């Protein structure tokens, strides 16, 4: 079984998901204590939906950073869902949601073309020329 590692592009997409997810989690918390009622921090003007979207974006962040094999499909599906849920705010021309949606759309295009996960194959060591065979103490 091959090991996996996140690529740089995958880490950039993960950071976008993390920032947007954190915004929704903190925005939902602020809205729950009635400190704010901005449309840019709520999804569909619903606190539970806002927490759910923030949590799911956090899961996508973790999947991308840990190089989970299905993180590409997860990120595309979640970004499409968040953009779809943000349509009312997009129609109202909310600048924060507009920038987030453009970033997620560009991330979707990137993910359609490139995989955020790199497979690392095990190194083949020739035992006849191995350093341990010649008395090296490095292991």
Short mmCIF file of C-alpha atoms in Angstrom, two decimals:
data_model
loop_
_atom_site.label_atom_id
_atom_site.label_comp_id
_atom_site.label_asym_id
_atom_site.label_seq_id
_atom_site.Cartn_x
_atom_site.Cartn_y
_atom_site.Cartn_z
CA UNK A 1 0.00 0.00 0.00
CA UNK A 2 1.36 3.39 -0.98
CA UNK A 3 1.66 6.27 1.42
CA UNK A 4 -0.01 9.55 0.56
CA UNK A 5 1.02 13.14 1.08
CA UNK A 6 -0.82 16.41 0.38
CA UNK A 7 0.40 18.53 -2.51
CA UNK A 8 0.90 22.28 -2.17
CA UNK A 9 -2.30 22.98 -4.12
CA UNK A 10 -4.22 20.69 -1.79
CA UNK A 11 -2.92 22.61 1.20
CA UNK A 12 -4.03 25.89 -0.38
CA UNK A 13 -7.52 24.48 -0.95
CA UNK A 14 -7.51 23.14 2.62
CA UNK A 15 -6.63 26.58 3.96
CA UNK A 16 -9.54 28.11 2.03
CA UNK A 17 -11.91 25.49 3.45
CA UNK A 18 -10.50 26.05 6.93
CA UNK A 19 -10.85 29.82 6.82
CA UNK A 20 -14.40 29.72 5.45
CA UNK A 21 -15.39 26.94 7.88
CA UNK A 22 -13.99 28.89 10.82
CA UNK A 23 -15.85 32.00 9.68
CA UNK A 24 -19.12 30.06 9.68
CA UNK A 25 -18.46 28.45 13.07
CA UNK A 26 -17.54 31.75 14.70
CA UNK A 27 -20.34 33.58 12.88
CA UNK A 28 -22.84 31.00 14.05
CA UNK A 29 -21.58 31.34 17.62
CA UNK A 30 -21.86 35.13 17.47
CA UNK A 31 -25.35 34.90 15.98
CA UNK A 32 -26.36 32.41 18.68
CA UNK A 33 -25.59 34.97 21.37
CA UNK A 34 -27.19 37.69 19.23
CA UNK A 35 -23.98 39.66 18.85
CA UNK A 36 -24.41 39.96 15.10
CA UNK A 37 -26.94 39.25 12.39
CA UNK A 38 -24.86 39.82 9.27
CA UNK A 39 -25.85 37.78 6.23
CA UNK A 40 -22.19 37.10 5.46
CA UNK A 41 -21.79 34.94 8.58
CA UNK A 42 -25.05 32.99 8.36
CA UNK A 43 -26.08 30.31 5.89
CA UNK A 44 -29.74 30.68 4.88
CA UNK A 45 -30.23 32.88 7.99
CA UNK A 46 -30.14 29.72 10.09
CA UNK A 47 -27.78 29.12 13.00
CA UNK A 48 -27.93 25.29 12.83
CA UNK A 49 -27.24 25.35 9.07
CA UNK A 50 -24.32 27.70 9.68
CA UNK A 51 -22.81 25.34 12.27
CA UNK A 52 -23.35 22.36 9.98
CA UNK A 53 -21.62 24.04 7.03
CA UNK A 54 -18.72 25.15 9.25
CA UNK A 55 -18.29 21.64 10.63
CA UNK A 56 -18.40 20.02 7.19
CA UNK A 57 -15.83 22.50 5.87
CA UNK A 58 -13.65 21.61 8.87
CA UNK A 59 -13.93 17.92 7.92
CA UNK A 60 -12.89 18.74 4.36
CA UNK A 61 -9.91 20.69 5.71
CA UNK A 62 -8.82 17.71 7.76
CA UNK A 63 -9.28 15.33 4.83
CA UNK A 64 -7.18 17.51 2.53
CA UNK A 65 -4.39 18.05 5.08
CA UNK A 66 -4.21 14.36 5.98
CA UNK A 67 -4.21 13.43 2.26
CA UNK A 68 -7.34 11.28 2.49
CA UNK A 69 -7.83 9.51 -0.82
CA UNK A 70 -11.40 10.77 -1.32
CA UNK A 71 -10.65 14.34 -0.24
CA UNK A 72 -10.84 15.59 -3.83
CA UNK A 73 -14.42 14.39 -4.28
CA UNK A 74 -15.37 15.59 -0.80
CA UNK A 75 -14.02 19.08 -1.43
CA UNK A 76 -15.76 19.42 -4.80
CA UNK A 77 -19.12 18.27 -3.40
CA UNK A 78 -18.92 20.48 -0.30
CA UNK A 79 -17.77 23.57 -2.21
CA UNK A 80 -20.62 23.12 -4.71
CA UNK A 81 -23.05 22.75 -1.82
CA UNK A 82 -21.78 25.86 -0.03
CA UNK A 83 -21.99 27.89 -3.22
CA UNK A 84 -25.55 26.64 -3.77
CA UNK A 85 -26.53 27.56 -0.21
CA UNK A 86 -24.98 31.01 -0.68
CA UNK A 87 -27.13 31.94 -3.69
CA UNK A 88 -29.38 34.34 -1.70
CA UNK A 89 -26.32 36.22 -0.39
CA UNK A 90 -24.79 36.20 -3.88
CA UNK A 91 -27.95 37.79 -5.29
CA UNK A 92 -27.72 40.46 -2.61
CA UNK A 93 -24.13 41.09 -3.79
CA UNK A 94 -22.56 40.47 -0.39
CA UNK A 95 -18.84 41.10 -1.06
CA UNK A 96 -17.58 38.54 1.49
CA UNK A 97 -19.71 35.75 0.09
CA UNK A 98 -18.82 36.81 -3.45
CA UNK A 99 -15.07 36.50 -2.75
CA UNK A 100 -15.54 33.16 -0.97
CA UNK A 101 -17.64 31.79 -3.81
CA UNK A 102 -15.11 32.86 -6.43
CA UNK A 103 -12.35 31.22 -4.39
CA UNK A 104 -14.35 28.01 -4.04
CA UNK A 105 -15.22 28.01 -7.76
CA UNK A 106 -11.53 28.38 -8.65
CA UNK A 107 -10.72 25.60 -6.19
CA UNK A 108 -13.30 23.35 -7.85
CA UNK A 109 -11.70 24.01 -11.24
CA UNK A 110 -8.28 23.19 -9.79
CA UNK A 111 -9.58 19.99 -8.19
CA UNK A 112 -11.21 18.89 -11.44
CA UNK A 113 -7.82 19.11 -13.18
CA UNK A 114 -5.36 18.06 -10.46
CA UNK A 115 -5.43 15.76 -7.48
CA UNK A 116 -4.54 17.29 -4.09
CA UNK A 117 -3.04 13.96 -2.96
CA UNK A 118 0.37 12.65 -3.99
CA UNK A 119 1.16 8.96 -3.72
CA UNK A 120 4.60 8.23 -2.32
CA UNK A 121 5.97 4.86 -3.32
CA UNK A 122 8.32 2.92 -1.09
CA UNK A 123 11.96 3.22 -2.04
CA UNK A 124 13.53 0.11 -3.53
CA UNK A 125 16.77 -0.67 -1.72
CA UNK A 126 19.29 -2.92 -3.42
CA UNK A 127 20.43 -5.23 -0.62
CA UNK A 128 23.69 -6.04 -2.37
CA UNK A 129 24.75 -2.37 -2.20
CA UNK A 130 23.07 -1.45 1.07
CA UNK A 131 24.99 0.62 3.62
CA UNK A 132 24.06 -1.79 6.40
CA UNK A 133 25.74 -4.61 4.53
CA UNK A 134 28.99 -2.65 4.41
CA UNK A 135 29.06 -2.02 8.16
CA UNK A 136 27.33 1.36 8.38
CA UNK A 137 25.66 2.10 11.71
CA UNK A 138 23.17 4.54 10.14
CA UNK A 139 19.70 3.10 10.09
#
